[in-house]
mmCIF file of C-alpha atoms in Angstrom:
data_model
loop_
_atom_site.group_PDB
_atom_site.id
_atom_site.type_symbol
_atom_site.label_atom_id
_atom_site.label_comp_id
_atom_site.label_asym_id
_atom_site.label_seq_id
_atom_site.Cartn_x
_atom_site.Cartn_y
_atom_site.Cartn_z
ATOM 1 C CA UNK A 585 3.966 -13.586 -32.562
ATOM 2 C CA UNK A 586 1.125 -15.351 -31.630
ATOM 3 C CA UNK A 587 -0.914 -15.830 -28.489
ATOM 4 C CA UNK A 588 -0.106 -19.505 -28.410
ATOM 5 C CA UNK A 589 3.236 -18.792 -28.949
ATOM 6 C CA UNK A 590 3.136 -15.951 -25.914
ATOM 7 C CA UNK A 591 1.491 -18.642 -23.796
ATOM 8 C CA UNK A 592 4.731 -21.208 -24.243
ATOM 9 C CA UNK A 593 7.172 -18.323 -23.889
ATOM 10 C CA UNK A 594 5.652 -17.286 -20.637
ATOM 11 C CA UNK A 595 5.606 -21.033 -19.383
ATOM 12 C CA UNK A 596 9.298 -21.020 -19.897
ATOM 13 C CA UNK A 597 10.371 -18.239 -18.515
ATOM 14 C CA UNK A 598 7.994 -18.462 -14.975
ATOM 15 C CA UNK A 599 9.508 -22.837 -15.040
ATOM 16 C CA UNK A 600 13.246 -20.992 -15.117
ATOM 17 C CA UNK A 601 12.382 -18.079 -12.502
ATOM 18 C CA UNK A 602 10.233 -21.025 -10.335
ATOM 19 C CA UNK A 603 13.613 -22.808 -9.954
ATOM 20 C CA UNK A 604 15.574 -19.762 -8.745
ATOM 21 C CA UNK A 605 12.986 -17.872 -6.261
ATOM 22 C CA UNK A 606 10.521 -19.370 -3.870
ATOM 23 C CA UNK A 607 7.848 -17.346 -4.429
ATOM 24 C CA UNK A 608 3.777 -18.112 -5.812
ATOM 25 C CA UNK A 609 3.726 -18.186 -8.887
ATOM 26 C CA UNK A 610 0.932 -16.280 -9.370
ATOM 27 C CA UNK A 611 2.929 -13.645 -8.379
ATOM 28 C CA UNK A 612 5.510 -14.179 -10.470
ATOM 29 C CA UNK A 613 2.715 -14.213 -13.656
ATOM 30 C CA UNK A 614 1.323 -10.777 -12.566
ATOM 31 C CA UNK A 615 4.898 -9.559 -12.436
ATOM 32 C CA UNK A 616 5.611 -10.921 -15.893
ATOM 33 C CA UNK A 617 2.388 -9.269 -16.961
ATOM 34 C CA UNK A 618 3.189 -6.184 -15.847
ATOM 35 C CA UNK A 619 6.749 -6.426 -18.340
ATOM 36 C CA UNK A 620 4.210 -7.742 -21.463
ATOM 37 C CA UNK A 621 1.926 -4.909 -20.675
ATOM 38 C CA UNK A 622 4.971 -2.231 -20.602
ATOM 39 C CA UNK A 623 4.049 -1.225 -17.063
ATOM 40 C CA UNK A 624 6.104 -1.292 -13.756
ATOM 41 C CA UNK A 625 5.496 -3.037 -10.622
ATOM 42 C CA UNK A 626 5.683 -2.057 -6.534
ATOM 43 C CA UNK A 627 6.558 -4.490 -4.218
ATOM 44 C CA UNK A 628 5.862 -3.871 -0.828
ATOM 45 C CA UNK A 629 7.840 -6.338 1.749
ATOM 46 C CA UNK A 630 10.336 -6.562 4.592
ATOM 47 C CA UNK A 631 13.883 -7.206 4.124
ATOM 48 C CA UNK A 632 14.861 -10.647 3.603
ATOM 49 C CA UNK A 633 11.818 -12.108 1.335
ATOM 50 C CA UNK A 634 13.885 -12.374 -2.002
ATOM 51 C CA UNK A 635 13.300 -8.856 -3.864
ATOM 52 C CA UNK A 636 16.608 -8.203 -5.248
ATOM 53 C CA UNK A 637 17.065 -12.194 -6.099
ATOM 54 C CA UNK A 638 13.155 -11.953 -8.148
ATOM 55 C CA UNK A 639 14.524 -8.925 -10.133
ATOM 56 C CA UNK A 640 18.049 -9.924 -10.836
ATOM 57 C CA UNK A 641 16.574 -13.274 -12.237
ATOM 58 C CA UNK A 642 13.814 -11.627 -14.328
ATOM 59 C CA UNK A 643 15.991 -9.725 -15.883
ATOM 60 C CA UNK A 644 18.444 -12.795 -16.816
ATOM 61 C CA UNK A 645 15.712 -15.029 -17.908
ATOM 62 C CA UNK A 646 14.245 -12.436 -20.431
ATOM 63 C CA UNK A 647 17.884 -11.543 -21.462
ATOM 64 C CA UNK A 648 17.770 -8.449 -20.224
ATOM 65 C CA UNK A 649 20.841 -5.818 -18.751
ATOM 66 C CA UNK A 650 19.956 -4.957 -14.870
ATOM 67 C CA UNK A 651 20.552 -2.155 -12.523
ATOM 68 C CA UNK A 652 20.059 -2.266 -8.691
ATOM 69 C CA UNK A 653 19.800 1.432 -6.857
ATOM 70 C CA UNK A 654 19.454 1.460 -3.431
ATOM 71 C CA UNK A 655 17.946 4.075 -1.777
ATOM 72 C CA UNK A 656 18.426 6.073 0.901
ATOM 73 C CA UNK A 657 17.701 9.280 2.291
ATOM 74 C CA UNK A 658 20.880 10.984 1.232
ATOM 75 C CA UNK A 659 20.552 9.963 -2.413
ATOM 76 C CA UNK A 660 20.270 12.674 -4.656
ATOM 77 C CA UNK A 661 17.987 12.795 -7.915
ATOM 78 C CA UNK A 662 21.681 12.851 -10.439
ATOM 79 C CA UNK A 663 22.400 9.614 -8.475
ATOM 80 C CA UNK A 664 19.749 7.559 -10.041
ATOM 81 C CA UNK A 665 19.511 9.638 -13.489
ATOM 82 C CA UNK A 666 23.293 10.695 -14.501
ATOM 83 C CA UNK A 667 24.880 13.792 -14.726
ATOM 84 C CA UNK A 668 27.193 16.190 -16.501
ATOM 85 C CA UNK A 669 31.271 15.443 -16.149
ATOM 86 C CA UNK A 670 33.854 17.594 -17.737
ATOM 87 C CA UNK A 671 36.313 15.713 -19.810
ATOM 88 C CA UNK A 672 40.152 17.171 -19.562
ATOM 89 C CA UNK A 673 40.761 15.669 -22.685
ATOM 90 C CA UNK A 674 38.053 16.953 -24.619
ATOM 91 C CA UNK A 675 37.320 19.733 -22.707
ATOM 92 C CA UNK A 676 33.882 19.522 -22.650
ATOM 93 C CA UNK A 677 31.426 17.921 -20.548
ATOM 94 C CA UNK A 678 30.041 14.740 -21.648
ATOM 95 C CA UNK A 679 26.784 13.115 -19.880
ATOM 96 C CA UNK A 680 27.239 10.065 -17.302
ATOM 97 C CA UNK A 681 24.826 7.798 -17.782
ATOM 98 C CA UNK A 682 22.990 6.764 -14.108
ATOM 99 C CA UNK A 683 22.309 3.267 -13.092
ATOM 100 C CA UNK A 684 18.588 3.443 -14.325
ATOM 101 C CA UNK A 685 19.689 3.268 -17.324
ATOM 102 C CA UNK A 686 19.460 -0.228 -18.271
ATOM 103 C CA UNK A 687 16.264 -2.517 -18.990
ATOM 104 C CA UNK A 688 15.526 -3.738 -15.682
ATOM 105 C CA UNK A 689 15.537 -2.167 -12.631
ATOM 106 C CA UNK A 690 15.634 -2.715 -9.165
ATOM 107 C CA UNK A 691 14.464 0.415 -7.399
ATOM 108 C CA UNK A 692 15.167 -0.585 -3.633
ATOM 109 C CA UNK A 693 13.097 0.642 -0.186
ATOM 110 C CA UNK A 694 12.434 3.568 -2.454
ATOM 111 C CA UNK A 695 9.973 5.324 0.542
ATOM 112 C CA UNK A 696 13.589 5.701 2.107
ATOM 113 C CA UNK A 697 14.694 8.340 -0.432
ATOM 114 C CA UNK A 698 13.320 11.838 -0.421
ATOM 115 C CA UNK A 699 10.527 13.037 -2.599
ATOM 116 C CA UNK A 700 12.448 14.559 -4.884
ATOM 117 C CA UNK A 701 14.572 11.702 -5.997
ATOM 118 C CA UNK A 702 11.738 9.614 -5.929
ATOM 119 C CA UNK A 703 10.316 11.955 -8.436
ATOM 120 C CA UNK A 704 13.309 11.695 -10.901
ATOM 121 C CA UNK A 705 12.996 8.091 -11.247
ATOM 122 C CA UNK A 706 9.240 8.038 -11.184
ATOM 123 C CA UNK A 707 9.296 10.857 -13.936
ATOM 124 C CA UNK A 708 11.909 8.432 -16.073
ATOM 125 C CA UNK A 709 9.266 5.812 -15.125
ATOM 126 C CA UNK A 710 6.799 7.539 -17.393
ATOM 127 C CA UNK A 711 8.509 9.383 -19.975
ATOM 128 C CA UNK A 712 10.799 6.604 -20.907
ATOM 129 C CA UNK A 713 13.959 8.915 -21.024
ATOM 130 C CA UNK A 714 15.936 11.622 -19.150
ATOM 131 C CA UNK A 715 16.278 15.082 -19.645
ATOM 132 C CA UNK A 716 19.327 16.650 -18.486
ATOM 133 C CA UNK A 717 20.184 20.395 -19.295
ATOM 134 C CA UNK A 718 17.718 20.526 -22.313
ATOM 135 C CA UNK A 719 19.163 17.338 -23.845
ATOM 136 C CA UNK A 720 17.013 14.326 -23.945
ATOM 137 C CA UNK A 721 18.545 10.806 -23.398
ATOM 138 C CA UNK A 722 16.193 8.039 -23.898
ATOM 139 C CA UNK A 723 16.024 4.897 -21.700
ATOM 140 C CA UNK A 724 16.772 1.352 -22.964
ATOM 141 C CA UNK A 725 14.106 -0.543 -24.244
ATOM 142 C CA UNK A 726 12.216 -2.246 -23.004
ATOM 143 C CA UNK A 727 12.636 -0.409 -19.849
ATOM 144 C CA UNK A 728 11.302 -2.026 -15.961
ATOM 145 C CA UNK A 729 11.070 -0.958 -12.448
ATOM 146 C CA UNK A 730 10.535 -3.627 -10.074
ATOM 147 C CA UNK A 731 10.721 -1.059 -6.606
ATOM 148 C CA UNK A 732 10.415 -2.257 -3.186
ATOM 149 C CA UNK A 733 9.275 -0.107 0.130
ATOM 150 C CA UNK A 734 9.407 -1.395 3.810
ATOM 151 C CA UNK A 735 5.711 -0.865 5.357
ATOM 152 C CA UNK A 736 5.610 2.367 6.728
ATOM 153 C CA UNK A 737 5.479 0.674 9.896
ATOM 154 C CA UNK A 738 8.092 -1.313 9.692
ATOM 155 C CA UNK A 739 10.792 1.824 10.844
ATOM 156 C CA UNK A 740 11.753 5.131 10.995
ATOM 157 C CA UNK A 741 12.987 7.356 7.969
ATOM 158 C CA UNK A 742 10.639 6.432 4.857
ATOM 159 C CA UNK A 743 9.047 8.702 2.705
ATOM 160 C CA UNK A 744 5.069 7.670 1.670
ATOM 161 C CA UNK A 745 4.951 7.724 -1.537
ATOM 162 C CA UNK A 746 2.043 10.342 -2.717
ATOM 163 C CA UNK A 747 -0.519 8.832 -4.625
ATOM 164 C CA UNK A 748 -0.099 10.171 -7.705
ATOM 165 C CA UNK A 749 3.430 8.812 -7.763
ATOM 166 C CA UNK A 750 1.907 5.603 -6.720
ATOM 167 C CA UNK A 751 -0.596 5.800 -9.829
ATOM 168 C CA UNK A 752 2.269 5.402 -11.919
ATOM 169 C CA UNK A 753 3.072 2.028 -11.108
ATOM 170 C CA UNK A 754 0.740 -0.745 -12.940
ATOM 171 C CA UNK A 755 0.541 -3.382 -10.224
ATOM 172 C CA UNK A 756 1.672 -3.284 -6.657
ATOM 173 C CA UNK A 757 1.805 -6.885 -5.073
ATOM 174 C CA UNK A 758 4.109 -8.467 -2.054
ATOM 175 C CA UNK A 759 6.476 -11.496 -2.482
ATOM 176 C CA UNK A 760 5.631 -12.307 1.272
ATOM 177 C CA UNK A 761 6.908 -15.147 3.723
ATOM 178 C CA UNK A 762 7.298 -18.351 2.109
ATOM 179 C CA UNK A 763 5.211 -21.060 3.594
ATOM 180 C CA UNK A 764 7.087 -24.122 6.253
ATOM 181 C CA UNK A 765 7.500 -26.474 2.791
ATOM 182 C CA UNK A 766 8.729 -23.330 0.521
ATOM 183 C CA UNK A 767 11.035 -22.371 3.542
ATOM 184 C CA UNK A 768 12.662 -26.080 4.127
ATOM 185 C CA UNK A 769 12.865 -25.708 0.150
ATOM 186 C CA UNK A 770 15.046 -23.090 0.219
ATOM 187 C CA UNK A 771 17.601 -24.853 2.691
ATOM 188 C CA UNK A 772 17.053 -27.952 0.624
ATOM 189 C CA UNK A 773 18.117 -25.637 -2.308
ATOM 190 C CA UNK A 774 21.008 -24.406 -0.268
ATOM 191 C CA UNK A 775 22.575 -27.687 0.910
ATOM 192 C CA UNK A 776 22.628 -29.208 -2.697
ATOM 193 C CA UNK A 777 24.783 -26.317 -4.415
ATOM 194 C CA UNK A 778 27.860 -24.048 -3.517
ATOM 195 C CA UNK A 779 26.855 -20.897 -4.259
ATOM 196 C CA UNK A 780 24.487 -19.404 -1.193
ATOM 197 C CA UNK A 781 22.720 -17.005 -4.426
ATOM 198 C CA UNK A 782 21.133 -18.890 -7.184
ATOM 199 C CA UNK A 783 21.093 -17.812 -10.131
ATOM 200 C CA UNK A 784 18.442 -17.880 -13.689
ATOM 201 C CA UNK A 785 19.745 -18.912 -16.891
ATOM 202 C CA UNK A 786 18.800 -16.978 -19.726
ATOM 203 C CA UNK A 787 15.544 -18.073 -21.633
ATOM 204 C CA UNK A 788 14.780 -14.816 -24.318
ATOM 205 C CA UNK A 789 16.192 -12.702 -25.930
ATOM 206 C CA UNK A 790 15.270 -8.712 -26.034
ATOM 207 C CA UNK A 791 13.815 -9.006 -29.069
ATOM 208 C CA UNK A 792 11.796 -11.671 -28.144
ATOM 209 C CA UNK A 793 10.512 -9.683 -24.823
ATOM 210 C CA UNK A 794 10.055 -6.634 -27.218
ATOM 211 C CA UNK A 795 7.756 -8.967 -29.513
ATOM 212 C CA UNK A 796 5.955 -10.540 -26.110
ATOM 213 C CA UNK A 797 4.699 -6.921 -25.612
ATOM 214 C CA UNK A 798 3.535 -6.046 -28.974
ATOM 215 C CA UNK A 799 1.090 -9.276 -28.425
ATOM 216 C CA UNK A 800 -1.795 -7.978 -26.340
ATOM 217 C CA UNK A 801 -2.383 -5.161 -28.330
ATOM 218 C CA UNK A 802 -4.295 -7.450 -30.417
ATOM 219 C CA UNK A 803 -6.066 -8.837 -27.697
ATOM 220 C CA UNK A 804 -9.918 -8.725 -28.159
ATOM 221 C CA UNK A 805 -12.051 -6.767 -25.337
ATOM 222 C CA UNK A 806 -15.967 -7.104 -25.710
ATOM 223 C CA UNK A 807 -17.843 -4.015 -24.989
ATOM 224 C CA UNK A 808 -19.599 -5.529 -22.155
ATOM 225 C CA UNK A 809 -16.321 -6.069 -20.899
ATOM 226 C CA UNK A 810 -14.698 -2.687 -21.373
ATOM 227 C CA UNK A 811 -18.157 -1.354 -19.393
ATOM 228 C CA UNK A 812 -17.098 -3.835 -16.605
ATOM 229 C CA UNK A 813 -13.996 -2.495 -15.806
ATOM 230 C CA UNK A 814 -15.262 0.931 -16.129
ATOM 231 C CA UNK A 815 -18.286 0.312 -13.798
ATOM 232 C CA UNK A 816 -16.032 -1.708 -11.391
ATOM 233 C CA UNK A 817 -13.644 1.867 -11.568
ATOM 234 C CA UNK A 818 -16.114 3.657 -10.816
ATOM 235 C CA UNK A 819 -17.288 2.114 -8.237
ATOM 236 C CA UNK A 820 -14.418 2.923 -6.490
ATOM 237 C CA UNK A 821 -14.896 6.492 -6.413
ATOM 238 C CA UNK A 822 -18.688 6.480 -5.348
ATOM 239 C CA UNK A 823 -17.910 3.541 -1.929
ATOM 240 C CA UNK A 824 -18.436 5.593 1.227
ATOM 241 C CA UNK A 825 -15.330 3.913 2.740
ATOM 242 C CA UNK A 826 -12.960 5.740 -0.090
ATOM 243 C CA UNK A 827 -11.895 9.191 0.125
ATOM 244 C CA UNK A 828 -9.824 8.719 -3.422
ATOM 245 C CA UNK A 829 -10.772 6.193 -5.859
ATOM 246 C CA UNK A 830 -9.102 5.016 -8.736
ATOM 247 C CA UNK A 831 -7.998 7.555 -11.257
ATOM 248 C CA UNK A 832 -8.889 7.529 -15.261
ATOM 249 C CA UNK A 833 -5.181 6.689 -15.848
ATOM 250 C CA UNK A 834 -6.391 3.301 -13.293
ATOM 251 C CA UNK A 835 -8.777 2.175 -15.706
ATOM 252 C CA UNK A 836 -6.715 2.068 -18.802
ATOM 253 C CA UNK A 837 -4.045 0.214 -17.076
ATOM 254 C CA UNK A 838 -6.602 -1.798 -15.501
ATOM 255 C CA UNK A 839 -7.413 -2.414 -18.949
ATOM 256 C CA UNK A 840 -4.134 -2.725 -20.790
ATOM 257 C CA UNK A 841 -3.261 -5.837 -17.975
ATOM 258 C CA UNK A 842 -6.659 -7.328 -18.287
ATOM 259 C CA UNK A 843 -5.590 -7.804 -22.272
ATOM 260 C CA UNK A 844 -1.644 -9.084 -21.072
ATOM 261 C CA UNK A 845 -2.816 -11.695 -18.656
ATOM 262 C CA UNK A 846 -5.192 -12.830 -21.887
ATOM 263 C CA UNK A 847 -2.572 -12.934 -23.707
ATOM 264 C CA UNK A 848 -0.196 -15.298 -21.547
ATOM 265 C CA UNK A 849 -2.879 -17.702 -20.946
ATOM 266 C CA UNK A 850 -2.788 -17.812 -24.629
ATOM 267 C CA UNK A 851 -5.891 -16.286 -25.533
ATOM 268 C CA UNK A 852 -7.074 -14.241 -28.473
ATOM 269 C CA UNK A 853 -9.920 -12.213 -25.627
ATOM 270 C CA UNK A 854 -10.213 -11.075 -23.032
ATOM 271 C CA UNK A 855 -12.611 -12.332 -19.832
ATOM 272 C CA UNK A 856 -14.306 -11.234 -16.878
ATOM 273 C CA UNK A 857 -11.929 -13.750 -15.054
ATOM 274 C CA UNK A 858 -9.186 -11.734 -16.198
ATOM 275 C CA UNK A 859 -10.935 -8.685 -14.592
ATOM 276 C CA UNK A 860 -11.212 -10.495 -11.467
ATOM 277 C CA UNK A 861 -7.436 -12.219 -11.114
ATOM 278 C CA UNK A 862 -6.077 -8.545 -11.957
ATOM 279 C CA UNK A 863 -7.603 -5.980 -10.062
ATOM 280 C CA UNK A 864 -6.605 -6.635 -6.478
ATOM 281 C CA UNK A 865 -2.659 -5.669 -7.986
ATOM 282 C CA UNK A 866 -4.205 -3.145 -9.999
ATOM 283 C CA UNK A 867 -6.437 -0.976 -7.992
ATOM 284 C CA UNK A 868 -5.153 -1.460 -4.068
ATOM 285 C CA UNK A 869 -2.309 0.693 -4.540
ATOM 286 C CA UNK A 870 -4.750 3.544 -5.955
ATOM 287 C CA UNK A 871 -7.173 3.651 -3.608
ATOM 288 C CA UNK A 872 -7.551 5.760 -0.407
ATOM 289 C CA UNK A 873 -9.900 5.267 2.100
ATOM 290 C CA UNK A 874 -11.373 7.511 4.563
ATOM 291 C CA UNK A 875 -9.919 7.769 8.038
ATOM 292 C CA UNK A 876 -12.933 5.965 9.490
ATOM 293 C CA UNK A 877 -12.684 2.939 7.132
ATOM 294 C CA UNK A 878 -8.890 2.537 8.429
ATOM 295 C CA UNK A 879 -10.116 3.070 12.012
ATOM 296 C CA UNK A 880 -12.583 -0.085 11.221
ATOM 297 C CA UNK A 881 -9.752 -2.213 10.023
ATOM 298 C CA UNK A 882 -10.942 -1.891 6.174
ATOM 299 C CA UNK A 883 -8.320 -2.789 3.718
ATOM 300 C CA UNK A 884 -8.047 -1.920 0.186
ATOM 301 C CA UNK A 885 -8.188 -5.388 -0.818
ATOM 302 C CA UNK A 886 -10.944 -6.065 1.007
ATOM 303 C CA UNK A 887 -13.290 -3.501 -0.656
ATOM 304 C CA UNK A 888 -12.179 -4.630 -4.064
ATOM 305 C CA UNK A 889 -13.166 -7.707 -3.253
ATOM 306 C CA UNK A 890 -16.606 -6.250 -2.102
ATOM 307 C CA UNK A 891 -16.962 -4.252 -4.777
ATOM 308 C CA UNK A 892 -16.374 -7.731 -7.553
ATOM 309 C CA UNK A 893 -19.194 -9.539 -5.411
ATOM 310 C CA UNK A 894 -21.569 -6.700 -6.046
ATOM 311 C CA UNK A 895 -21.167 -5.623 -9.387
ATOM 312 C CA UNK A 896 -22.722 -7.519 -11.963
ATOM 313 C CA UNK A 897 -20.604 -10.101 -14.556
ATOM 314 C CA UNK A 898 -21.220 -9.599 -17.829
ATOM 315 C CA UNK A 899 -21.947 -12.755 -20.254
ATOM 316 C CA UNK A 900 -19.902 -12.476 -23.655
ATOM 317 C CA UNK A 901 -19.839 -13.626 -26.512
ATOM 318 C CA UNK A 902 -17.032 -12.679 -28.963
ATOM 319 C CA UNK A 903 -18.386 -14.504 -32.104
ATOM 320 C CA UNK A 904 -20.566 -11.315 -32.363
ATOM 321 C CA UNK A 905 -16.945 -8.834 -32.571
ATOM 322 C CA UNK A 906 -15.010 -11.068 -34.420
ATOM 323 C CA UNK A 907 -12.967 -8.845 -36.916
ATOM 324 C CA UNK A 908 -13.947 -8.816 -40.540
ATOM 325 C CA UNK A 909 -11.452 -9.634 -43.434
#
């Protein structure tokens, strides 16, 4: 597949998922980026803004199988990944396949669950598969987390995600409140059909999604662009205002979404643009800034911001790296 082709694709699928959720669809494209680029995504929100309804439709428009676990603080970490059940008939014990097993999934308010069953989905998250008494079960694939968590603020009993469990997620971003036309949309939406859920129709097939993310891998990245990113990384780590900056395993991600979102604007290379429209859901979520900077009112989005104004943009020119026959 083509980038052209991966271009008309994406167009598709973000018209069908426009039609179902109320949401920018800018955010929709990073989200969809993040499946191209095999990476997961965190969406941080209160109740009520259309998480479970983004998912669910994602997952029909690509023609994908979906699984919804809702967490809570009595969840345990054989809840999410399966266990062991002895069979009378057999008489032996066979494994129980988990509700994350299935190519999309909707990890709900997952700061409500303890550490350690956060840790069993986020170690699925990045190994692809689940061990279970010394047997390895792999993961459909593709494989997707979209997970949710309430602001910290927002109520009692959640459990911050570390930040090394938050490193493992490519892009964090926020659905948010729908503007005073997308809301009166919405009850336009509801008045003209029965159902109160809408729902996607399907648009892919798995295959299709599988070759989707086999397409930026052949996505060009010009030197001068690769030192971009890794100056703008490392930037990050030497700001006064951060106490943690963004990790090696940041940049290549960084970089691995820079070539996606090239790729599903239909482009053969990648830009500083790119760069620019992917870092804030990149690098916010691995960032930590010093207790003095959050005393100021600094955000994380705010220095990333800072930190694009004041690094230089590189000029380049890709007729120079063109690949030879």
């Amino acid at each position: 597949m083509d980038v052209g082709k991966a271009e008309k694709l994406a167009g598709e699928v973000l018209a069908e998922l426009s039609d179902v959720v109320v949401v920018e669809e800018r955010v929709l494209r990073v989200i969809l980026t993040g499946v191209v680029s095999r990476g997961h995504v965190l969406l941080e929100d209160v109740p009520g803004t259309g998480k479970t309804l983004t998912a669910r439709a994602f997952a029909t428009a690509l023609g994908l199988s979906f699984g919804r676990i809702q967490f809570t603080p009595d969840l345990l970490p054989a809840d999410v990944t399966g266990t062991y059940i002895f069979n009378e008939k057999t008489r032996e014990f066979e494994f129980k396949e988990g509700p994350i097993f299935a190519n999309v999934i909707l990890a709900d308010e997952i700061n409500r669950a303890s550490p350690k069953t956060q840790a069993a989905l986020l170690e699925a998250m990045e190994e692809g598969q689940v061990s279970m008494d010394g047997t390895t079960h792999d993961l459909p694939d593709p494989f997707f987390v979209i997970a949710t968590q309430n602001p910290v603020e927002q109520g009692e009993g959640t459990f911050r995600l570390p930040e090394a469990q938050k490193d493992r997620f490519l892009v964090k971003s926020s659905l948010g409140y729908p503007d005073a036309a997308g809301e009166l949309e919405l009850l336009n939406r509801r008045e003209t059909r029965e159902q109160s859920t809408p729902s996607a129709s399907q648009v892919l097939e798995r295959e299709t999604v599988r070759a989707l993310q086999r397409v930026p891998e052949d996505v060009r990245v010009h030197d001068d662009l690769k030192r971009y990113i890794v100056d703008l990384v490392r930037a990050t780590r030497d700001d006064a205002r951060v106490e943690v900056g963004v990790s090696p395993r940041g940049c290549q991600k960084l970089f691995e979404i820079v070539r996606g979102w090239a790729a599903l604007a239909g482009r053969e290379y990648a830009t500083p643009d790119d760069v620019k429209a992917v870092a804030e859901p990149v690098m916010t979520h691995r960032l930590g800034l010093t207790a003095e900077a959050t005393v100021e009112g600094t955000e994380e989005r705010d220095l990333v911001d800072d930190l694009l104004a004041d690094l230089p943009v590189p000029s380049v020119g890709y007729e120079t790296q063109r690949p030879t026959d």
